[in-house]
Amino acid sequence: MPGPLDLLRIAYGDLSEALSALSEEEQWAPTGCRGWTPVDLGHHLLGDARRALVALSSPAPGPADTDRVTYWRGWRPPAAGDDEDLRRTRAAASTGLPYADLVRAYSDTTDAVLVSAGRVRPDEPVRTQGHVLAVDDLLSTLVVEAAVHHLDLVAHLGRPGPGEQPLGEVRRVLEGLLGRPLPTGWDDVTAARRGTGREPLTDADRTELGDDAEAFPLFG
């Protein structure tokens, strides 16, 4: 199985390609993130890649206080009616880079993240989002973020989604959060969408999951 850096290389490469392939009309289509277009989502993704670059240059004394699974416990879907992050991102994207420049900046920044990640020890503690975690665990969180948002990007476009290996990492993290395997009838796309609240559980899901259904979405 590829390590976190190789998984991130795949996830970033696939997402960069997907962003660059969109037509002008598709750039303003809805995405799997309510209220966001691909332009808004691209702005968010660029910010996340820049955060990753800062994190890889932010060594911390340690020990780590979170890992690739527990990191996500703090990320919950916004409460109903809480659209502040949506509005803030849309406002920033509306005054930001033209789409072609945005995609180029994302590609350049993710390339820099991969180079930086290859220059630090996998177990070195770094700081991000108020937490300290090992570099390999940071890279896993970036894989999950890229894969889930790749699904968001293509949700209404009929274009290829993330690869099998990054989606497998999403599933492993979701199962770590749940503390048990996800339903065997879920493919990895379904696992990612239902595990993060992008698709509701069915009655059959709730029967199979039992009391664990109340833990969903596992993060958002």
Steps between C-alpha positions, in 0.01 A plus 500: 500500500639846417615713792341836585733702274429280198127513574515878518686516170217299340223701668651838415580398142149372435338807654723744311413324176128510581509872580691585184262300278187699584337708230403860572139392546598221739699741714168651615311174550385385843730273700454258787571789739171682543514850354847461347597490135829346380645853516415521871620147563826570315559803722448282807734231364774752430473625857528146629811431289659820630419393856671167430811676375514709818445194718790313343725793592361524854683243714361448847673361808243223537362270605213484252159570647303354208541255213357433154172375647441707813581822310159474335300481822504879522354547150123492513245619243381857561178541692187561298492862390869558577624624162785719619780288354306467173457877474860573595639262239268627226592860577873424489470294181301775327791743538777245451695360209344428160420130476794406275741678734334336801549153352862580414564629853343185646717276283817693587420502871416130519825423314684701765318311778616169354861618478492633856340181631779296345763700691374436854491183706163319493491495880601864551237691698362811333235753593174581320145605590596527868625140510830316491520185290760291318575589138358171369178563689484853359542359149216255562269788597594676176421186299159475663428870443601479133306180431178617667513838325573330168167320550342838576647651185353239264175436690286657224737485205524135398880520502747250653541513875796420723702184459450174681801541730417845643139387549632197686675736741172686555332171585777400742466831684120473516523148638753620755257769614211253517706231670368227271475418130254694291219303332650255252244599239646850479761560235765758588314788332185419698709467817652845446168664421294341776781508754533878461129579482496582131247222445244388759495154653226274372266305725698186413822675602351597833385146563844359422685765703267486798587750772814599309280676244464784752872578457446608138623714342840395631643833388391773263 
